Short mmCIF file of C-alpha atoms and ligand atoms in Angstrom, two decimals:
data_model
loop_
_atom_site.label_atom_id
_atom_site.label_comp_id
_atom_site.label_asym_id
_atom_site.label_seq_id
_atom_site.Cartn_x
_atom_site.Cartn_y
_atom_site.Cartn_z
CA UNK A 1 5.89 -1.05 -35.84
CA UNK A 2 5.81 -0.83 -32.09
CA UNK A 3 5.75 2.58 -30.55
CA UNK A 4 7.78 3.64 -27.73
CA UNK A 5 5.10 5.83 -26.13
CA UNK A 6 2.57 6.27 -28.99
CA UNK A 7 2.43 10.07 -28.58
CA UNK A 8 1.19 12.14 -31.45
CA UNK A 9 4.79 13.42 -31.97
CA UNK A 10 6.18 10.00 -32.26
CA UNK A 11 3.36 8.79 -34.74
CA UNK A 12 3.91 11.86 -36.90
CA UNK A 13 7.72 11.25 -36.99
CA UNK A 14 7.44 7.45 -37.51
CA UNK A 15 4.94 8.18 -40.37
CA UNK A 16 7.71 10.00 -42.16
CA UNK A 17 5.86 13.25 -42.09
CA UNK A 18 7.79 16.58 -41.63
CA UNK A 19 6.98 17.36 -38.08
CA UNK A 20 6.17 20.63 -36.47
CA UNK A 21 6.74 21.48 -32.93
CA UNK A 22 6.64 24.79 -31.01
CA UNK A 23 7.61 26.11 -27.51
CA UNK A 24 5.33 27.64 -25.06
CA UNK A 25 6.59 29.41 -21.97
CA UNK A 26 4.40 28.91 -18.91
CA UNK A 27 2.95 31.59 -16.78
CA UNK A 28 4.89 33.67 -14.32
CA UNK A 29 2.12 33.15 -11.97
CA UNK A 30 -0.70 30.65 -11.04
CA UNK A 31 -3.13 31.59 -13.73
CA UNK A 32 -4.04 28.90 -16.13
CA UNK A 33 -5.11 31.16 -18.91
CA UNK A 34 -1.57 32.06 -20.11
CA UNK A 35 -0.65 28.58 -21.24
CA UNK A 36 -4.21 27.74 -22.24
CA UNK A 37 -4.17 30.66 -24.53
CA UNK A 38 -0.97 29.69 -26.07
CA UNK A 39 -2.28 25.96 -26.34
CA UNK A 40 -5.52 27.07 -28.16
CA UNK A 41 -3.29 29.12 -30.54
CA UNK A 42 -0.66 26.30 -31.32
CA UNK A 43 -3.06 23.37 -31.32
CA UNK A 44 -4.04 23.43 -35.09
CA UNK A 45 -0.54 24.18 -36.29
CA UNK A 46 1.72 21.89 -34.25
CA UNK A 47 2.08 18.05 -33.61
CA UNK A 48 3.38 18.79 -30.09
CA UNK A 49 4.15 21.76 -27.99
CA UNK A 50 7.27 22.01 -25.64
CA UNK A 51 6.77 23.56 -22.28
CA UNK A 52 9.96 25.07 -20.87
CA UNK A 53 11.22 24.16 -17.29
CA UNK A 54 12.16 27.49 -15.55
CA UNK A 55 13.84 28.59 -18.71
CA UNK A 56 16.86 30.92 -18.50
CA UNK A 57 16.72 30.03 -14.64
CA UNK A 58 13.68 32.33 -14.20
CA UNK A 59 10.94 30.81 -12.08
CA UNK A 60 7.54 30.09 -13.67
CA UNK A 61 4.77 27.59 -13.28
CA UNK A 62 6.16 24.12 -13.35
CA UNK A 63 6.65 22.39 -16.89
CA UNK A 64 4.63 19.46 -15.90
CA UNK A 65 1.58 21.17 -14.54
CA UNK A 66 1.55 23.35 -17.64
CA UNK A 67 1.81 20.24 -19.65
CA UNK A 68 -1.24 18.84 -17.85
CA UNK A 69 -3.23 22.04 -18.79
CA UNK A 70 -2.30 21.50 -22.47
CA UNK A 71 -3.06 17.89 -22.38
CA UNK A 72 -6.55 18.86 -21.20
CA UNK A 73 -7.04 20.93 -24.31
CA UNK A 74 -6.10 17.92 -26.41
CA UNK A 75 -2.46 18.96 -27.27
CA UNK A 76 0.45 16.59 -27.10
CA UNK A 77 2.82 18.17 -24.69
CA UNK A 78 6.64 17.74 -24.65
CA UNK A 79 7.74 18.21 -20.96
CA UNK A 80 11.07 19.85 -20.70
CA UNK A 81 13.30 18.66 -17.71
CA UNK A 82 16.48 20.57 -16.58
CA UNK A 83 18.77 18.82 -14.29
CA UNK A 84 19.57 22.13 -12.61
CA UNK A 85 16.78 22.15 -10.01
CA UNK A 86 16.12 18.42 -9.11
CA UNK A 87 18.02 15.44 -8.18
CA UNK A 88 17.51 11.84 -9.51
CA UNK A 89 14.76 11.07 -6.98
CA UNK A 90 12.67 14.10 -7.75
CA UNK A 91 13.12 13.71 -11.53
CA UNK A 92 12.01 10.06 -11.48
CA UNK A 93 9.02 10.75 -9.40
CA UNK A 94 8.03 13.79 -11.68
CA UNK A 95 8.39 11.48 -14.70
CA UNK A 96 6.09 8.80 -13.24
CA UNK A 97 3.62 11.62 -12.38
CA UNK A 98 3.77 13.01 -15.79
CA UNK A 99 3.24 9.68 -17.59
CA UNK A 100 0.28 9.07 -15.35
CA UNK A 101 -1.24 12.33 -16.56
CA UNK A 102 -0.62 11.33 -20.13
CA UNK A 103 2.51 13.44 -20.80
CA UNK A 104 4.83 11.14 -22.50
CA UNK A 105 7.24 13.40 -24.54
CA UNK A 106 10.17 14.46 -22.38
CA UNK A 107 13.05 16.60 -23.40
CA UNK A 108 16.25 16.21 -21.32
CA UNK A 109 18.28 19.28 -20.75
CA UNK A 110 21.19 20.62 -18.74
CA UNK A 111 19.37 23.85 -18.19
CA UNK A 112 20.93 27.46 -17.93
CA UNK A 113 22.98 28.04 -14.82
CA UNK A 114 21.15 29.53 -11.88
CA UNK A 115 23.64 32.23 -11.83
CA UNK A 116 22.17 33.84 -15.00
CA UNK A 117 18.50 33.77 -13.74
CA UNK A 118 16.39 35.45 -11.18
CA UNK A 119 17.60 33.52 -8.08
CA UNK A 120 21.37 33.77 -8.70
CA UNK A 121 22.00 32.79 -5.01
CA UNK A 122 20.22 29.41 -5.27
CA UNK A 123 22.17 26.17 -5.01
CA UNK A 124 22.29 24.35 -8.24
CA UNK A 125 21.53 20.67 -7.99
CA UNK A 126 23.24 19.06 -11.11
CA UNK A 127 23.03 15.58 -9.45
CA UNK A 128 22.90 14.12 -13.05
CA UNK A 129 23.61 15.48 -16.40
CA UNK A 130 21.43 15.63 -19.61
CA UNK A 131 23.06 12.46 -21.03
CA UNK A 132 22.53 10.57 -17.81
CA UNK A 133 18.89 11.71 -17.72
CA UNK A 134 18.46 10.30 -21.16
CA UNK A 135 19.88 6.98 -19.76
CA UNK A 136 17.72 7.09 -16.85
CA UNK A 137 14.51 7.58 -18.73
CA UNK A 138 15.41 4.87 -21.26
CA UNK A 139 16.19 2.52 -18.27
CA UNK A 140 12.79 3.37 -16.78
CA UNK A 141 10.94 2.73 -20.01
CA UNK A 142 12.85 -0.18 -21.54
CA UNK A 143 14.07 -2.19 -18.46
CA UNK A 144 11.24 -0.91 -16.20
CA UNK A 145 13.87 -0.10 -13.61
CA UNK A 146 14.65 2.92 -11.47
CA UNK A 147 18.18 4.31 -11.70
CA UNK A 148 19.09 2.40 -8.59
CA UNK A 149 18.19 -0.78 -10.25
CA UNK A 150 14.79 -1.38 -8.28
CA UNK A 151 11.76 -2.55 -10.21
CA UNK A 152 9.08 -0.05 -11.34
CA UNK A 153 5.65 -1.47 -11.26
CA UNK A 154 4.20 -1.26 -14.67
CA UNK A 155 5.12 0.57 -17.94
CA UNK A 156 6.74 3.92 -18.26
CA UNK A 157 6.13 4.67 -21.96
CA UNK A 158 8.03 7.85 -22.72
CA UNK A 159 9.42 9.19 -26.00
CA UNK A 160 12.71 10.77 -25.22
CA UNK A 161 14.14 13.94 -26.52
CA UNK A 162 17.29 15.80 -26.23
CA UNK A 163 18.71 19.15 -27.45
CA UNK A 164 21.64 19.73 -29.72
CA UNK A 165 23.67 22.85 -30.41
CA UNK A 166 25.22 22.50 -33.97
CA UNK A 167 27.17 25.73 -33.68
CA UNK A 168 29.47 26.12 -30.65
CA UNK A 169 33.14 25.66 -31.55
CA UNK A 170 34.85 23.27 -31.56
CA UNK A 171 32.54 22.31 -34.11
CA UNK A 172 33.60 18.65 -34.48
CA UNK A 173 32.86 18.31 -30.77
CA UNK A 174 29.03 19.00 -31.40
CA UNK A 175 28.62 15.87 -33.42
CA UNK A 176 30.43 13.74 -31.01
CA UNK A 177 28.11 15.23 -28.31
CA UNK A 178 24.95 14.33 -30.50
CA UNK A 179 26.31 10.76 -31.00
CA UNK A 180 26.56 10.36 -27.21
CA UNK A 181 23.04 11.47 -26.82
CA UNK A 182 21.73 9.17 -29.51
CA UNK A 183 23.56 6.28 -27.96
CA UNK A 184 22.13 7.11 -24.47
CA UNK A 185 18.69 6.80 -25.97
CA UNK A 186 17.48 10.06 -27.51
CA UNK A 187 14.50 9.29 -29.81
CA UNK A 188 14.30 12.79 -31.13
CA UNK A 189 16.42 15.94 -31.08
CA UNK A 190 15.38 19.58 -31.10
CA UNK A 191 18.27 21.86 -32.07
CA UNK A 192 19.23 25.30 -31.08
CA UNK A 193 18.04 28.20 -33.18
CA UNK A 194 19.32 28.11 -36.65
CA UNK A 195 20.24 31.26 -38.54
CA UNK A 196 23.38 30.07 -40.17
CA UNK A 197 21.92 27.39 -42.56
CA UNK A 198 25.14 26.69 -44.44
CA UNK A 199 26.91 25.80 -41.07
CA UNK A 200 23.81 23.72 -39.98
CA UNK A 201 24.02 21.85 -43.33
CA UNK A 202 27.61 21.00 -42.77
CA UNK A 203 26.71 19.77 -39.21
CA UNK A 204 23.93 17.67 -40.70
CA UNK A 205 26.47 16.24 -43.14
CA UNK A 206 28.55 14.99 -40.34
CA UNK A 207 25.45 13.73 -38.70
CA UNK A 208 24.64 11.72 -41.80
CA UNK A 209 28.23 10.44 -42.07
CA UNK A 210 27.76 8.85 -38.78
CA UNK A 211 24.35 7.51 -39.57
CA UNK A 212 22.87 9.46 -36.74
CA UNK A 213 19.85 10.78 -38.72
CA UNK A 214 18.75 7.23 -39.06
CA UNK A 215 18.76 6.53 -35.35
CA UNK A 216 17.04 9.65 -34.22
CA UNK A 217 14.59 12.20 -35.56
CA UNK A 218 16.20 15.56 -35.82
CA UNK A 219 13.98 18.72 -35.60
CA UNK A 220 15.64 21.94 -36.60
CA UNK A 221 15.14 24.70 -34.24
CA UNK A 222 13.88 28.34 -35.23
CA UNK A 223 13.49 31.57 -33.48
CA UNK A 224 11.67 34.20 -35.47
CA UNK A 225 13.17 37.59 -34.78
CA UNK A 226 10.87 40.45 -33.80
CA UNK A 227 13.30 43.39 -33.85
CA UNK A 228 16.81 44.56 -34.51
CA UNK A 229 17.16 44.78 -30.75
CA UNK A 230 16.23 41.19 -30.15
CA UNK A 231 18.66 40.05 -32.98
CA UNK A 232 21.44 41.97 -31.17
CA UNK A 233 20.48 40.70 -27.89
CA UNK A 234 20.29 37.06 -28.96
CA UNK A 235 23.63 37.56 -30.82
CA UNK A 236 25.49 38.84 -27.65
CA UNK A 237 23.63 37.49 -24.67
CA UNK A 238 21.59 34.41 -25.17
CA UNK A 239 23.48 31.17 -24.29
CA UNK A 240 24.16 28.79 -27.19
CA UNK A 241 22.49 31.04 -29.94
CA UNK A 242 24.52 32.14 -32.99
CA UNK A 243 23.11 35.12 -34.99
CA UNK A 244 25.47 35.99 -37.83
CA UNK A 245 26.22 39.57 -38.66
CA UNK A 246 24.23 39.41 -42.13
CA UNK A 247 20.96 38.68 -40.21
CA UNK A 248 21.42 41.72 -37.94
CA UNK A 249 22.24 43.78 -41.01
CA UNK A 250 19.45 42.55 -43.01
CA UNK A 251 16.85 43.39 -40.19
CA UNK A 252 18.61 46.85 -39.84
CA UNK A 253 18.04 47.68 -43.40
CA UNK A 254 14.53 46.47 -43.44
CA UNK A 255 11.44 48.90 -43.43
CA UNK A 256 9.52 46.54 -41.11
CA UNK A 257 11.67 44.46 -38.88
CA UNK A 258 8.82 42.13 -37.87
CA UNK A 259 7.97 41.36 -41.33
CA UNK A 260 11.63 40.82 -42.19
CA UNK A 261 12.10 38.51 -39.27
CA UNK A 262 9.16 36.32 -40.45
CA UNK A 263 10.56 36.29 -43.95
CA UNK A 264 14.04 35.28 -42.78
CA UNK A 265 12.36 32.36 -40.57
CA UNK A 266 10.25 31.20 -43.73
CA UNK A 267 13.36 31.30 -45.99
CA UNK A 268 15.18 29.25 -43.35
CA UNK A 269 12.47 26.76 -43.25
CA UNK A 270 12.43 26.28 -46.89
CA UNK A 271 16.18 25.54 -46.86
CA UNK A 272 15.76 23.22 -43.98
CA UNK A 273 13.11 21.18 -45.80
CA UNK A 274 15.75 20.35 -48.47
CA UNK A 275 18.51 19.13 -46.01
CA UNK A 276 18.38 15.33 -45.94
CA UNK A 277 17.93 13.92 -42.40
CA UNK A 278 15.78 16.77 -41.07
CA UNK A 279 12.49 15.43 -40.05
CA UNK A 280 10.94 18.56 -38.96
CA UNK A 281 11.12 21.97 -37.34
CA UNK A 282 10.75 23.22 -33.78
CA UNK A 283 9.62 26.94 -33.51
CA UNK A 284 10.61 28.97 -30.42
CA UNK A 285 8.72 32.05 -30.87
CA UNK A 286 9.62 33.60 -27.42
CA UNK A 287 6.69 35.76 -26.29
CA UNK A 288 5.54 35.89 -29.95
CA UNK A 289 3.68 32.59 -30.09
CA UNK A 290 0.79 34.25 -31.97
CA UNK A 291 3.08 34.18 -35.08
CA UNK A 292 3.42 30.49 -35.17
CA UNK A 293 0.20 29.60 -37.00
CA UNK A 294 1.08 32.30 -39.63
CA UNK A 295 4.59 30.87 -40.05
CA UNK A 296 3.32 27.28 -40.39
CA UNK A 297 0.65 28.21 -42.88
CA UNK A 298 3.18 30.36 -44.97
CA UNK A 299 5.55 27.43 -44.75
CA UNK A 300 2.86 25.32 -46.42
CA UNK A 301 2.99 22.84 -43.52
CA UNK A 302 -0.82 22.98 -42.98
CA UNK A 303 -3.00 21.07 -42.23
CA UNK A 304 -1.05 18.95 -39.78
CA UNK A 305 -1.27 15.13 -40.44
CA UNK A 306 -3.79 13.20 -38.52
CA UNK A 307 -2.09 9.95 -37.37
CA UNK B 1 46.35 23.94 -1.05
CA UNK B 2 43.32 25.62 0.84
CA UNK B 3 42.62 29.05 -0.46
CA UNK B 4 40.72 31.56 1.58
CA UNK B 5 40.44 35.32 1.91
CA UNK B 6 40.33 37.70 4.79
CA UNK B 7 36.80 38.86 5.84
CA UNK B 8 36.10 42.69 5.37
CA UNK B 9 37.49 44.72 8.19
CA UNK B 10 33.84 45.94 9.43
CA UNK B 11 32.80 42.42 9.71
CA UNK B 12 35.97 41.52 11.70
CA UNK B 13 35.34 44.50 13.92
CA UNK B 14 31.78 43.47 14.70
CA UNK B 15 32.89 40.07 15.47
CA UNK B 16 35.51 41.15 18.13
CA UNK B 17 33.38 44.07 19.48
CA UNK B 18 32.77 42.27 22.82
CA UNK B 19 36.33 41.26 23.57
CA UNK B 20 39.11 43.46 24.97
CA UNK B 21 42.01 41.12 24.59
CA UNK B 22 42.33 39.31 21.27
CA UNK B 23 44.94 36.80 20.14
CA UNK B 24 45.28 37.12 16.38
CA UNK B 25 46.55 33.83 15.17
CA UNK B 26 48.13 33.27 11.80
CA UNK B 27 48.74 29.98 10.08
CA UNK B 28 52.16 29.25 8.49
CA UNK B 29 50.83 26.75 5.85
CA UNK B 30 48.05 27.37 3.12
CA UNK B 31 46.79 30.68 4.62
CA UNK B 32 50.46 31.98 4.29
CA UNK B 33 51.01 30.90 0.94
CA UNK B 34 47.67 32.38 -0.46
CA UNK B 35 48.51 35.79 1.40
CA UNK B 36 45.45 35.38 3.53
CA UNK B 37 46.62 34.70 7.01
CA UNK B 38 50.46 34.39 7.50
CA UNK B 39 52.68 36.41 9.70
CA UNK B 40 52.50 39.48 7.42
CA UNK B 41 48.60 39.46 7.30
CA UNK B 42 48.62 39.02 11.19
CA UNK B 43 50.81 42.18 11.54
CA UNK B 44 48.63 44.22 9.10
CA UNK B 45 45.35 43.13 10.67
CA UNK B 46 46.76 43.92 14.25
CA UNK B 47 47.60 47.35 13.34
CA UNK B 48 44.36 48.04 11.29
CA UNK B 49 42.42 46.88 14.46
CA UNK B 50 44.68 49.03 16.68
CA UNK B 51 43.85 52.15 14.62
CA UNK B 52 40.15 51.11 14.66
CA UNK B 53 40.13 50.82 18.35
CA UNK B 54 41.77 54.12 18.83
CA UNK B 55 39.29 56.00 16.55
CA UNK B 56 36.53 54.40 18.61
CA UNK B 57 38.21 55.37 21.87
CA UNK B 58 38.19 51.72 22.90
CA UNK B 59 40.74 49.83 24.93
CA UNK B 60 41.93 46.89 23.13
CA UNK B 61 44.98 44.51 23.62
CA UNK B 62 45.97 42.58 20.59
CA UNK B 63 48.67 39.67 20.72
CA UNK B 64 50.03 38.17 17.66
CA UNK B 65 51.25 34.76 16.95
CA UNK B 66 51.57 32.39 13.80
CA UNK B 67 51.73 28.65 14.29
CA UNK B 68 53.11 26.36 11.62
CA UNK B 69 49.70 24.77 11.00
CA UNK B 70 46.50 25.43 12.79
CA UNK B 71 44.83 22.31 11.59
CA UNK B 72 46.75 19.99 13.84
CA UNK B 73 46.44 19.95 17.59
CA UNK B 74 50.14 19.40 18.31
CA UNK B 75 50.99 22.56 16.61
CA UNK B 76 48.62 24.52 18.94
CA UNK B 77 50.35 23.50 22.23
CA UNK B 78 52.74 26.45 21.83
CA UNK B 79 49.98 29.02 22.20
CA UNK B 80 48.39 27.65 25.45
CA UNK B 81 49.75 30.49 27.63
CA UNK B 82 48.79 33.18 25.05
CA UNK B 83 45.34 31.62 24.84
CA UNK B 84 44.93 31.78 28.71
CA UNK B 85 45.58 35.55 28.63
CA UNK B 86 43.15 36.40 25.79
CA UNK B 87 39.38 36.78 25.79
CA UNK B 88 39.13 35.48 22.28
CA UNK B 89 41.19 34.02 19.38
CA UNK B 90 40.80 35.63 16.10
CA UNK B 91 42.09 32.83 13.59
CA UNK B 92 43.42 33.73 10.30
CA UNK B 93 43.49 29.92 9.35
CA UNK B 94 41.00 28.25 7.26
CA UNK B 95 37.81 26.70 8.79
CA UNK B 96 39.69 23.63 9.73
CA UNK B 97 42.08 25.55 11.74
CA UNK B 98 39.39 27.58 13.38
CA UNK B 99 37.75 24.17 14.52
CA UNK B 100 40.96 22.69 15.65
CA UNK B 101 41.48 25.64 17.93
CA UNK B 102 37.94 25.24 19.30
CA UNK B 103 38.42 21.64 20.02
CA UNK B 104 41.85 22.19 21.63
CA UNK B 105 40.68 25.09 23.83
CA UNK B 106 37.08 24.43 24.70
CA UNK B 107 36.63 27.52 26.98
CA UNK B 108 37.86 30.35 24.67
CA UNK B 109 35.63 31.85 21.85
CA UNK B 110 37.37 31.31 18.41
CA UNK B 111 36.54 33.80 15.63
CA UNK B 112 37.01 33.11 11.93
CA UNK B 113 38.99 35.91 10.37
CA UNK B 114 38.95 34.31 6.95
CA UNK B 115 36.22 33.04 4.65
CA UNK B 116 37.55 29.67 3.49
CA UNK B 117 36.89 29.18 -0.26
CA UNK B 118 38.36 26.35 -2.02
CA UNK B 119 41.06 23.91 -2.81
CA UNK B 120 43.21 25.29 -5.60
CA UNK B 121 46.40 26.78 -6.76
CA UNK B 122 48.00 30.12 -7.93
CA UNK B 123 48.06 30.41 -11.68
CA UNK B 124 49.40 33.89 -12.07
CA UNK B 125 50.64 36.61 -9.83
CA UNK B 126 47.75 37.18 -7.29
CA UNK B 127 45.38 34.69 -8.95
CA UNK B 128 44.26 31.56 -7.32
CA UNK B 129 41.79 29.20 -8.93
CA UNK B 130 39.73 26.13 -7.71
CA UNK B 131 40.80 22.76 -8.99
CA UNK B 132 39.27 20.00 -6.93
CA UNK B 133 36.13 19.64 -4.78
CA UNK B 134 37.28 16.43 -3.11
CA UNK B 135 34.45 14.37 -4.86
CA UNK B 136 35.94 11.13 -3.38
CA UNK B 137 36.07 9.34 -6.63
CA UNK B 138 38.62 10.86 -8.98
CA UNK B 139 37.95 10.80 -12.66
CA UNK B 140 40.97 12.88 -13.98
CA UNK B 141 42.42 9.91 -15.77
CA UNK B 142 39.41 10.08 -18.02
CA UNK B 143 39.09 13.78 -18.42
CA UNK B 144 42.60 14.67 -19.71
CA UNK B 145 43.71 15.72 -16.18
CA UNK B 146 41.19 18.59 -15.99
CA UNK B 147 38.45 18.21 -13.41
CA UNK B 148 35.03 19.10 -14.78
CA UNK B 149 33.35 18.78 -11.37
CA UNK B 150 35.51 21.75 -10.00
CA UNK B 151 35.95 23.70 -13.15
CA UNK B 152 32.53 23.42 -14.79
CA UNK B 153 29.87 25.44 -12.75
CA UNK B 154 27.48 22.65 -13.43
CA UNK B 155 29.84 19.77 -12.72
CA UNK B 156 28.91 18.21 -15.95
CA UNK B 157 30.70 14.82 -16.33
CA UNK B 158 29.75 13.86 -19.81
CA UNK B 159 30.78 16.73 -21.96
CA UNK B 160 29.65 20.43 -22.15
CA UNK B 161 26.31 21.96 -21.96
CA UNK B 162 25.04 23.87 -25.08
CA UNK B 163 25.81 27.27 -23.48
CA UNK B 164 29.59 27.71 -24.20
CA UNK B 165 30.60 30.39 -26.71
CA UNK B 166 34.17 30.81 -28.38
CA UNK B 167 35.48 28.32 -25.65
CA UNK B 168 34.26 30.48 -22.88
CA UNK B 169 31.78 29.41 -20.20
CA UNK B 170 28.07 30.47 -20.26
CA UNK B 171 28.12 31.42 -16.67
CA UNK B 172 31.36 33.64 -16.88
CA UNK B 173 32.68 34.60 -20.24
CA UNK B 174 35.99 35.54 -18.81
CA UNK B 175 36.53 31.78 -17.87
CA UNK B 176 37.31 28.93 -20.37
CA UNK B 177 34.79 26.15 -20.51
CA UNK B 178 36.15 23.14 -18.62
CA UNK B 179 34.84 20.91 -21.42
CA UNK B 180 36.58 22.88 -24.27
CA UNK B 181 39.81 22.57 -22.15
CA UNK B 182 39.26 18.83 -21.70
CA UNK B 183 38.54 18.47 -25.57
CA UNK B 184 41.62 20.37 -26.54
CA UNK B 185 43.86 18.45 -24.13
CA UNK B 186 42.47 15.05 -25.16
CA UNK B 187 42.94 16.06 -28.72
CA UNK B 188 46.62 16.88 -28.19
CA UNK B 189 47.00 13.41 -26.41
CA UNK B 190 45.41 11.79 -29.31
CA UNK B 191 42.65 10.42 -27.02
CA UNK B 192 39.42 12.08 -28.25
CA UNK B 193 38.06 8.50 -28.20
CA UNK B 194 37.76 9.03 -24.52
CA UNK B 195 34.86 11.32 -24.98
CA UNK B 196 32.79 8.55 -26.60
CA UNK B 197 32.15 6.64 -23.24
CA UNK B 198 29.43 7.79 -21.08
CA UNK B 199 30.24 8.41 -17.43
CA UNK B 200 27.82 6.76 -15.06
CA UNK B 201 25.91 8.68 -12.55
CA UNK B 202 28.17 10.12 -9.92
CA UNK B 203 28.23 8.37 -6.46
CA UNK B 204 27.62 11.49 -4.36
CA UNK B 205 27.50 9.46 -1.09
CA UNK B 206 31.28 9.80 -1.42
CA UNK B 207 30.75 13.47 -0.92
CA UNK B 208 28.18 13.20 1.88
CA UNK B 209 29.38 15.13 5.04
CA UNK B 210 30.89 14.54 7.30
CA UNK B 211 33.65 12.20 5.97
CA UNK B 212 36.45 10.56 7.69
CA UNK B 213 39.08 8.00 6.84
CA UNK B 214 40.86 5.53 9.27
CA UNK B 215 44.31 4.11 8.41
S1 SF4 C 1 37.55 14.31 -9.99
FE1 SF4 C 1 37.81 16.43 -9.50
S2 SF4 C 1 36.76 16.80 -7.48
FE2 SF4 C 1 37.01 14.66 -7.89
S3 SF4 C 1 38.92 14.13 -6.72
FE3 SF4 C 1 39.44 14.35 -8.91
S4 SF4 C 1 39.87 16.57 -8.98
FE4 SF4 C 1 39.07 16.31 -7.20
S1 SF4 C 2 29.82 26.33 -20.67
FE1 SF4 C 2 31.28 24.61 -20.18
S2 SF4 C 2 32.10 25.01 -18.24
FE2 SF4 C 2 30.42 26.39 -18.40
S3 SF4 C 2 28.70 25.44 -17.54
FE3 SF4 C 2 28.59 24.82 -19.77
S4 SF4 C 2 29.90 22.98 -19.93
FE4 SF4 C 2 30.23 23.87 -17.85
#
């Protein structure tokens, strides 16, 4: 079968294996060691590693330069792009640069609004939206054309990703949204963190009814919870994340919240493995990346396939 | 209509500090309707500035006038004499009005007494909301008559971001997510099919400044 980009992530997913990806936040400074340390940690247990793009609208080292650092260590990076900070010109030129550096998985996101970050007075760009970004990348890859229609010299092999939030009400809307992203050209999907597996399973059922699981690879999102405070915070303040009360209560009742958080995560993974159409997991261990190898090992997902 | 609000009094006082004779000019159209710069606001501002001048022990003459519309030169003819007497005009019209005065009376300083905010409408007593940003290519026919460019802080035209929660916007939980409103309305209209089509990239050249039309 012909590959779209031939990245490790694409190969693993196309092989039919259950993929594992994780998220790594770049440094809040110009030091290389922060992302490199995370990279070394995640390399043996992940098929690809996402690098966030000024996540929560807080400035950090750029996603693409952090991806280059990971690539040098032999990882397969997923460059996240939000449409908040760059217009169509800047995004296309960054994509060309990224592909030139061997970064070929790109995740298309709207991005948190600048008002909730550390530069709330900034002008938001939002020249295009996440769906249009997917379309634009697909056009660059499949038609070798810039958004304006002009020819690109040479190939732009990219494996295109998008995010999905299965939980926000109105619920039916979320599947419609996914369908639109798949139609636009999303090759893989990484979902928002899942704590309510029953609700996610219902969403997946609607996804399967539309045959979307056959047209894209869905990776189920996970956030291991470190403390009761974190659970409460995510429940109340983190955009797009849904933490049911039971999870908070369970952590409150636990002797060791950290252990309990990992246990919840592992139980969720076991349940996710059983859901038809889920092709892997995406672990977002915010400032807790060192737990990822342990989680992947305990979930019996090691060693990672060599493809 | 164009909605604005009066600048804070200290800022206005600082702006007029160098001028002894001020013409406070109201606008009888949008600024009146949004209670920012009509006859009533001109009166109130004149007396506030009068009290302030007294407290500072300053000599200041204020003249009051409200025209029907500041944004058309022909409505400004009637103030010619008053302008001649004044050291500066303090306009309580929108930014368009201020500039119309500046162009009509090139010798006199014009000061903006309002911060001009948006094109919108009142939705309840004392509450005005933005409804249109003048994008130059209206898509309301495809979005259930609800503008996502003006009403979604990200101006997303292909559906919501992942951040809304219980129908409220991630940026401000007291505000409805524009796309949830659009969804609900299209559902009522039996036109959810409209959400399947992807909107092409927006032609922002139609919003490039400065714009003009010739008829
Ligand atoms: S789409 Fe929105 S911003 Fe554009 S003209 Fe229509 S209402 Fe105004
Ligand atoms: S929550 Fe809704 S209105 Fe707010 S930014 Fe996202 S899509 Fe726009």
